[in-house]
Every structure is written in structure tokens, then in C-alpha cells.
């Protein structure tokens, strides 16, 4: 080997990184030459670098989540925003008669005035009390009855023709009958809501019980489950989604039918507010009442969806 090659090799070795592998055998004492040979060597503590990589990843993840949320909100609200813009501009450009369809800004101003006067809260409270009372009674009666009819075939054979007769009779067609029999007070209005809400819940509950997955039933019977346990562990959980479909339909029906019922002989309620505004030619107030009904219906439906997700959390997502 030439002297130049040897010199280059020594330089490369001096510049090479120091190995971090542990060295076998006793280590020299850090206390110096005077320390005993067998004294323990204190552990060297290393400081873990935290902050920049993890924080940067968290910020990027939060940013992506915010962008996804913004994109979802934008996609779901673009149709509503477009409708409101059309509503605002069409009367102003004389595309429709402004007398019968005022701009949305005027309707929003009327809604705010009704809210400040207390009329909106008073009428909405009266409607919600009637609607929720009738809806609750319908759920309490229809769900057990639907489970019974769907589970026991003889009961379905007896009550089937009667159910077919009444479910094809519109609730509003029977409104004069309810008024004649029960008067124009609260009883007739709650009763018509109960009648209208009963059929979506009852029919969906019956269908849910009858269309449970046969594989689940065979598996449950192979485990020698008794009829009550089979009903509790298999039938009820499998029926929840279809039953809640009927309940959600009934929630929308409870508000729509009640508004029609409140237009006859009522002195409070959103239906009364809409009808009185029409007679007094207060068109913005009339549309304000309609918007309030729509908002209540959307909020009620979202509440039922949340309850359904809570009760059917055992299901695997699609």
C-alpha cells in the first residue's frame, strides 16, 4: 500500500460516524481514573425530540377534516341556497307577482317580527304540543300492536281486513267526523294526529317482523332459544330499522295533518297562523309560518334519525 493510500484511509476512518452499538465488557467509570473499577455507570438520558413532525401531521389532518366538512356542507346546502336566491330575485325582476310571492328578505323580516312579538313561539308551542302528544300515543299503540300482528299469524288473519279498510281511508277525509264526534277542541286535533300516525308505524312494524332474515331465525332456533328469547334477541333488533322508517314517516305526517286540522276551529297553532294571515292578506306572515313548519319537520326528522342510529348501533356500516 502506498503512503498516499494509507493517509487517505486514515482520514476516511477519522471522518466515519461513531458506532452507536453497545460495547461488550465493563465501561470506564465517568468519575475519572480514581473511581473504582466496579462502580455502576449512570444511565445516559436522551431527550426525545417532540413537536415538529407530530404537530405538523396533526395540523394537516385537521386541515383535511375541515376541508371535507366544508365540502360536505357546501354540497348539501347548494340547492337550498339556490332556491332562496331564486325566491329573492324572481319577485324583484317581476318574474312572479310580488303581491303573492314577496322576496325572501321580506318573509325573513316578517318571521323576525313574529318571533319578537311572541306570536311565533305561542303558535309553534301549541302545534308542537298537539303533534307530539298524538305522535307519542301512536308510537305507544302501533309498535306493540304491529309486533303482535307480525309475530302471530292468527291475529293477522283476524285483523287484516280491518287494517286494509282503514289504512286506505285518508285522515283528512275523516276530519269532519272527528270534529262532529269530539268537537273542535284539543281532543279532535290530537285524535286525528293519532289516526294519521298509526298506519305508517303499524304497517312498517308488521312488515319488519315478517321479513326478518330467515338465516338469523334458523341460527337462533338451532341454539334452542325459547320463543320469548328469540323474539327479544333476534326479532326486535332486526326490526328496528324498518320500524323507524315508519316512525319517521309518522313524524312528518303528524305535523302536516295537524296544520290542516288547525285551520278548522283553532285559535292557536301554526295552521291557525297561516290561515289567519291568508284571510288578513298578510302574505309575508303566511310564508313565515310555512317556513317554520318546514324547519320543525326537518329538526324532528333529524332527531328521529339520531335515535335510530343509537338503537341500531350494533349494525355494521354499509
Tab-separated table of C-alpha atoms in Angstrom:
chain	number	residue	atom	x	y	z
A	1	UNK	CA	0.000	0.000	0.000
A	2	UNK	CA	1.291	3.439	-0.929
A	3	UNK	CA	1.726	6.183	1.710
A	4	UNK	CA	-0.932	8.296	-0.025
A	5	UNK	CA	-3.466	5.454	0.161
A	6	UNK	CA	-2.694	4.908	3.802
A	7	UNK	CA	-3.149	8.592	4.554
A	8	UNK	CA	-6.490	8.634	2.713
A	9	UNK	CA	-7.679	5.581	4.633
A	10	UNK	CA	-6.800	7.184	7.964
A	11	UNK	CA	-8.656	10.365	7.023
A	12	UNK	CA	-11.774	8.412	5.976
A	13	UNK	CA	-11.707	6.449	9.224
A	14	UNK	CA	-11.431	9.657	11.243
A	15	UNK	CA	-14.416	11.133	9.382
A	16	UNK	CA	-16.597	8.000	9.706
A	17	UNK	CA	-19.576	8.273	12.166
A	18	UNK	CA	-19.081	6.816	15.565
A	19	UNK	CA	-20.836	3.459	16.012
A	20	UNK	CA	-23.732	3.515	18.445
A	21	UNK	CA	-23.812	-0.218	19.118
A	22	UNK	CA	-23.218	-1.213	22.756
A	23	UNK	CA	-19.690	-2.411	23.507
A	24	UNK	CA	-19.314	-5.642	25.435
A	25	UNK	CA	-17.383	-5.559	28.691
A	26	UNK	CA	-17.095	-3.083	31.545
A	27	UNK	CA	-17.199	0.587	30.692
A	28	UNK	CA	-14.775	3.072	32.196
A	29	UNK	CA	-16.125	4.988	35.131
A	30	UNK	CA	-17.272	8.524	34.290
A	31	UNK	CA	-15.874	9.728	37.597
A	32	UNK	CA	-12.329	9.546	36.254
A	33	UNK	CA	-9.340	7.309	36.881
A	34	UNK	CA	-9.817	7.424	40.638
A	35	UNK	CA	-13.257	5.773	40.552
A	36	UNK	CA	-13.372	2.108	41.479
A	37	UNK	CA	-13.476	-0.348	38.652
A	38	UNK	CA	-16.790	-1.910	39.659
A	39	UNK	CA	-18.751	1.282	40.290
A	40	UNK	CA	-22.090	1.440	38.442
A	41	UNK	CA	-22.323	3.556	35.348
A	42	UNK	CA	-25.206	6.055	35.433
A	43	UNK	CA	-27.600	5.768	32.547
A	44	UNK	CA	-27.315	8.428	29.917
A	45	UNK	CA	-30.693	10.143	29.432
A	46	UNK	CA	-31.581	11.219	25.962
A	47	UNK	CA	-34.114	13.890	25.243
A	48	UNK	CA	-36.804	12.828	22.807
A	49	UNK	CA	-37.471	15.424	20.206
A	50	UNK	CA	-41.178	16.172	20.060
A	51	UNK	CA	-43.150	18.780	18.334
A	52	UNK	CA	-42.445	19.459	14.723
A	53	UNK	CA	-43.306	16.173	12.887
A	54	UNK	CA	-46.241	15.170	15.102
A	55	UNK	CA	-47.681	18.669	15.318
A	56	UNK	CA	-47.357	19.121	11.578
A	57	UNK	CA	-49.194	15.857	10.903
A	58	UNK	CA	-51.943	16.836	13.338
A	59	UNK	CA	-52.343	20.218	11.666
A	60	UNK	CA	-52.512	18.608	8.222
A	61	UNK	CA	-55.072	16.057	9.445
A	62	UNK	CA	-57.204	18.806	10.996
A	63	UNK	CA	-56.968	20.791	7.784
A	64	UNK	CA	-58.116	17.842	5.691
A	65	UNK	CA	-61.018	17.237	8.082
A	66	UNK	CA	-62.072	20.880	7.883
A	67	UNK	CA	-61.932	20.760	4.078
A	68	UNK	CA	-64.066	17.608	3.986
A	69	UNK	CA	-66.605	19.197	6.338
A	70	UNK	CA	-66.701	22.367	4.271
A	71	UNK	CA	-67.139	20.365	1.069
A	72	UNK	CA	-69.982	18.323	2.595
A	73	UNK	CA	-71.781	21.412	3.894
A	74	UNK	CA	-71.373	23.151	0.543
A	75	UNK	CA	-72.727	20.221	-1.459
A	76	UNK	CA	-75.723	19.750	0.841
A	77	UNK	CA	-76.629	23.427	1.020
A	78	UNK	CA	-76.126	24.492	-2.583
A	79	UNK	CA	-79.667	23.520	-3.621
A	80	UNK	CA	-81.256	25.367	-0.689
A	81	UNK	CA	-79.132	28.461	-1.313
A	82	UNK	CA	-80.089	28.354	-4.980
A	83	UNK	CA	-83.784	28.149	-4.082
A	84	UNK	CA	-83.501	31.123	-1.720
A	85	UNK	CA	-81.672	33.161	-4.355
A	86	UNK	CA	-84.365	32.345	-6.903
A	87	UNK	CA	-87.029	33.263	-4.360
A	88	UNK	CA	-85.322	36.596	-3.704
A	89	UNK	CA	-84.685	37.577	-7.305
A	90	UNK	CA	-87.820	36.324	-9.069
A	91	UNK	CA	-90.222	38.841	-7.442
A	92	UNK	CA	-87.733	41.690	-7.793
A	93	UNK	CA	-87.360	41.137	-11.546
A	94	UNK	CA	-91.149	40.749	-11.982
A	95	UNK	CA	-90.897	37.092	-12.929
A	96	UNK	CA	-93.756	36.425	-10.495
A	97	UNK	CA	-96.320	38.664	-8.863
A	98	UNK	CA	-94.665	40.257	-5.848
A	99	UNK	CA	-98.024	40.579	-4.118
A	100	UNK	CA	-98.494	36.827	-3.835
A	101	UNK	CA	-94.830	35.825	-3.598
A	102	UNK	CA	-92.809	38.511	-1.819
A	103	UNK	CA	-88.988	38.310	-1.779
A	104	UNK	CA	-87.396	36.070	0.789
A	105	UNK	CA	-85.917	39.052	2.638
A	106	UNK	CA	-89.418	40.383	3.350
A	107	UNK	CA	-90.519	36.959	4.569
A	108	UNK	CA	-87.467	36.768	6.844
A	109	UNK	CA	-88.281	40.230	8.230
A	110	UNK	CA	-91.872	39.156	8.919
A	111	UNK	CA	-90.621	35.972	10.600
A	112	UNK	CA	-88.363	38.014	12.866
A	113	UNK	CA	-91.202	40.363	13.786
A	114	UNK	CA	-93.425	37.403	14.675
A	115	UNK	CA	-90.628	35.979	16.797
A	116	UNK	CA	-90.148	39.288	18.631
A	117	UNK	CA	-93.896	39.664	19.229
A	118	UNK	CA	-94.114	36.198	20.744
A	119	UNK	CA	-96.752	35.071	18.269
A	120	UNK	CA	-94.422	32.585	16.596
A	121	UNK	CA	-93.418	30.910	19.852
A	122	UNK	CA	-97.029	30.779	21.087
A	123	UNK	CA	-98.415	29.212	17.920
A	124	UNK	CA	-95.463	26.856	17.441
A	125	UNK	CA	-95.752	25.699	21.060
A	126	UNK	CA	-99.448	24.913	20.626
A	127	UNK	CA	-98.787	22.941	17.445
A	128	UNK	CA	-95.856	21.017	18.907
A	129	UNK	CA	-97.841	20.059	21.988
A	130	UNK	CA	-100.650	18.608	19.897
A	131	UNK	CA	-98.332	16.982	17.388
A	132	UNK	CA	-96.002	15.340	19.910
A	133	UNK	CA	-98.918	14.136	22.040
A	134	UNK	CA	-100.638	12.448	19.126
A	135	UNK	CA	-97.358	11.119	17.774
A	136	UNK	CA	-96.375	9.641	21.140
A	137	UNK	CA	-99.740	7.922	21.558
A	138	UNK	CA	-99.488	6.480	18.056
A	139	UNK	CA	-95.994	5.089	18.702
A	140	UNK	CA	-97.014	3.608	22.062
A	141	UNK	CA	-100.002	1.839	20.493
A	142	UNK	CA	-98.808	0.945	17.000
A	143	UNK	CA	-95.409	-0.590	17.724
A	144	UNK	CA	-96.649	-3.271	20.189
A	145	UNK	CA	-99.701	-3.958	18.042
A	146	UNK	CA	-97.567	-4.284	14.916
A	147	UNK	CA	-95.170	-6.675	16.669
A	148	UNK	CA	-98.116	-8.760	17.822
A	149	UNK	CA	-99.754	-8.889	14.399
A	150	UNK	CA	-96.494	-9.627	12.638
A	151	UNK	CA	-95.429	-12.373	15.063
A	152	UNK	CA	-98.740	-14.211	15.491
A	153	UNK	CA	-100.316	-15.210	12.216
A	154	UNK	CA	-103.853	-15.845	13.620
A	155	UNK	CA	-104.032	-12.256	14.878
A	156	UNK	CA	-103.005	-11.011	11.431
A	157	UNK	CA	-105.678	-13.137	9.764
A	158	UNK	CA	-108.389	-11.672	12.006
A	159	UNK	CA	-107.331	-8.006	11.876
A	160	UNK	CA	-106.010	-7.957	8.304
A	161	UNK	CA	-109.235	-6.968	6.515
A	162	UNK	CA	-109.975	-4.250	9.071
A	163	UNK	CA	-106.499	-2.813	8.675
A	164	UNK	CA	-106.823	-2.786	4.895
A	165	UNK	CA	-110.111	-0.876	5.201
A	166	UNK	CA	-108.863	1.891	7.474
A	167	UNK	CA	-105.385	2.334	6.047
A	168	UNK	CA	-106.891	3.258	2.680
A	169	UNK	CA	-109.088	5.928	4.269
A	170	UNK	CA	-107.378	9.322	4.284
A	171	UNK	CA	-107.116	11.037	7.646
A	172	UNK	CA	-108.248	14.410	6.290
A	173	UNK	CA	-111.349	12.773	4.836
A	174	UNK	CA	-112.308	11.789	8.393
A	175	UNK	CA	-111.577	15.213	9.863
A	176	UNK	CA	-115.256	16.318	9.775
A	177	UNK	CA	-116.176	13.064	11.530
A	178	UNK	CA	-113.647	13.718	14.297
A	179	UNK	CA	-114.924	17.281	14.678
A	180	UNK	CA	-118.557	16.124	14.877
A	181	UNK	CA	-117.841	13.376	17.402
A	182	UNK	CA	-115.174	15.070	19.535
A	183	UNK	CA	-115.801	18.779	18.995
A	184	UNK	CA	-113.427	21.474	17.783
A	185	UNK	CA	-111.213	21.401	20.871
A	186	UNK	CA	-107.902	19.728	21.537
A	187	UNK	CA	-109.307	16.193	21.598
A	188	UNK	CA	-110.298	16.119	17.942
A	189	UNK	CA	-106.968	17.549	16.788
A	190	UNK	CA	-104.886	15.097	18.818
A	191	UNK	CA	-107.116	12.220	17.711
A	192	UNK	CA	-106.689	12.993	14.024
A	193	UNK	CA	-102.907	13.061	14.525
A	194	UNK	CA	-103.063	9.678	16.287
A	195	UNK	CA	-105.100	8.211	13.462
A	196	UNK	CA	-102.808	9.570	10.740
A	197	UNK	CA	-99.608	8.438	12.505
A	198	UNK	CA	-100.848	4.966	13.363
A	199	UNK	CA	-100.775	3.469	9.870
A	200	UNK	CA	-97.177	4.172	8.799
A	201	UNK	CA	-95.868	2.845	12.113
A	202	UNK	CA	-98.195	-0.160	12.248
A	203	UNK	CA	-97.662	-1.329	8.673
A	204	UNK	CA	-93.888	-0.905	8.787
A	205	UNK	CA	-93.694	-2.774	12.079
A	206	UNK	CA	-95.697	-5.685	10.683
A	207	UNK	CA	-93.507	-5.777	7.586
A	208	UNK	CA	-90.339	-5.629	9.705
A	209	UNK	CA	-91.338	-8.667	11.784
A	210	UNK	CA	-92.435	-10.723	8.794
A	211	UNK	CA	-89.300	-10.037	6.769
A	212	UNK	CA	-86.617	-10.829	9.309
A	213	UNK	CA	-83.686	-12.661	7.715
A	214	UNK	CA	-84.567	-16.411	7.735
A	215	UNK	CA	-80.913	-17.260	8.319
A	216	UNK	CA	-80.996	-15.446	11.646
A	217	UNK	CA	-84.123	-17.335	12.654
A	218	UNK	CA	-82.593	-20.708	11.740
A	219	UNK	CA	-79.436	-19.919	13.671
A	220	UNK	CA	-81.434	-18.835	16.705
A	221	UNK	CA	-83.607	-21.958	16.615
A	222	UNK	CA	-80.517	-24.150	16.265
A	223	UNK	CA	-79.392	-22.747	19.633
A	224	UNK	CA	-82.673	-23.905	21.222
A	225	UNK	CA	-83.798	-20.390	22.115
A	226	UNK	CA	-87.257	-20.132	23.567
A	227	UNK	CA	-89.898	-18.070	21.774
A	228	UNK	CA	-89.610	-15.076	24.143
A	229	UNK	CA	-85.811	-15.107	23.910
A	230	UNK	CA	-85.980	-15.466	20.115
A	231	UNK	CA	-88.314	-12.505	19.955
A	232	UNK	CA	-86.104	-10.425	22.262
A	233	UNK	CA	-82.700	-11.289	20.825
A	234	UNK	CA	-83.464	-11.633	17.108
A	235	UNK	CA	-86.833	-10.212	16.063
A	236	UNK	CA	-86.690	-6.892	17.902
A	237	UNK	CA	-83.126	-5.868	16.935
A	238	UNK	CA	-83.628	-6.899	13.310
A	239	UNK	CA	-86.884	-4.926	13.114
A	240	UNK	CA	-85.520	-1.610	14.380
A	241	UNK	CA	-84.510	-0.060	11.001
A	242	UNK	CA	-87.831	-0.737	9.257
A	243	UNK	CA	-89.843	0.265	12.338
A	244	UNK	CA	-88.016	3.585	12.489
A	245	UNK	CA	-88.742	4.160	8.827
A	246	UNK	CA	-92.425	4.092	9.728
A	247	UNK	CA	-91.819	6.298	12.769
A	248	UNK	CA	-90.044	8.895	10.664
A	249	UNK	CA	-92.887	8.888	8.146
A	250	UNK	CA	-95.337	9.298	11.002
A	251	UNK	CA	-93.318	12.235	12.354
A	252	UNK	CA	-93.776	14.110	9.078
A	253	UNK	CA	-97.450	13.142	8.879
A	254	UNK	CA	-98.105	14.347	12.434
A	255	UNK	CA	-97.146	17.911	11.520
A	256	UNK	CA	-98.821	18.026	8.110
A	257	UNK	CA	-102.156	16.650	9.280
A	258	UNK	CA	-102.161	18.867	12.344
A	259	UNK	CA	-101.707	22.004	10.255
A	260	UNK	CA	-104.770	21.074	8.235
A	261	UNK	CA	-106.721	20.308	11.405
A	262	UNK	CA	-105.757	23.648	12.968
A	263	UNK	CA	-107.313	25.506	10.071
A	264	UNK	CA	-110.736	24.441	11.343
A	265	UNK	CA	-111.899	25.877	14.637
A	266	UNK	CA	-108.482	26.512	16.183
A	267	UNK	CA	-107.420	29.683	17.983
A	268	UNK	CA	-103.709	28.905	18.187
A	269	UNK	CA	-101.165	26.925	16.216
A	270	UNK	CA	-99.151	27.280	13.064
A	271	UNK	CA	-102.091	26.189	10.928
A	272	UNK	CA	-104.196	28.895	12.549
A	273	UNK	CA	-101.419	31.438	11.930
A	274	UNK	CA	-101.196	30.540	8.240
A	275	UNK	CA	-104.973	30.611	7.790
A	276	UNK	CA	-105.404	33.922	9.637
A	277	UNK	CA	-102.559	35.513	7.674
A	278	UNK	CA	-104.195	34.452	4.426
A	279	UNK	CA	-107.546	35.963	5.440
A	280	UNK	CA	-105.868	39.216	6.503
A	281	UNK	CA	-103.757	39.251	3.328
A	282	UNK	CA	-100.564	39.259	5.396
A	283	UNK	CA	-98.679	37.209	2.819
A	284	UNK	CA	-95.166	37.501	4.343
A	285	UNK	CA	-96.514	36.240	7.694
A	286	UNK	CA	-98.176	33.342	5.902
A	287	UNK	CA	-94.893	32.286	4.303
A	288	UNK	CA	-93.128	32.741	7.639
A	289	UNK	CA	-95.492	30.190	9.172
A	290	UNK	CA	-94.869	27.768	6.302
A	291	UNK	CA	-91.089	28.096	6.719
A	292	UNK	CA	-91.448	27.435	10.450
A	293	UNK	CA	-93.360	24.243	9.763
A	294	UNK	CA	-90.653	23.080	7.351
A	295	UNK	CA	-87.897	23.820	9.865
A	296	UNK	CA	-89.712	21.926	12.615
A	297	UNK	CA	-90.227	18.959	10.313
A	298	UNK	CA	-86.526	18.825	9.370
A	299	UNK	CA	-85.407	19.111	13.004
A	300	UNK	CA	-87.862	16.415	14.126
A	301	UNK	CA	-86.692	14.073	11.389
A	302	UNK	CA	-83.030	14.583	12.341
A	303	UNK	CA	-83.879	13.810	15.955
A	304	UNK	CA	-85.527	10.545	14.940
A	305	UNK	CA	-82.522	9.673	12.757
A	306	UNK	CA	-80.207	10.183	15.736
A	307	UNK	CA	-82.380	7.954	17.923
A	308	UNK	CA	-82.439	5.286	15.205
A	309	UNK	CA	-78.648	5.309	14.947
A	310	UNK	CA	-78.386	4.970	18.697
A	311	UNK	CA	-80.741	1.986	18.850
A	312	UNK	CA	-79.215	0.249	15.813
A	313	UNK	CA	-75.561	0.928	16.641
A	314	UNK	CA	-74.918	-2.841	16.568
A	315	UNK	CA	-75.341	-2.898	12.794
A	316	UNK	CA	-72.245	-2.896	10.627
A	317	UNK	CA	-71.963	0.157	8.366
A	318	UNK	CA	-72.629	-0.483	4.698
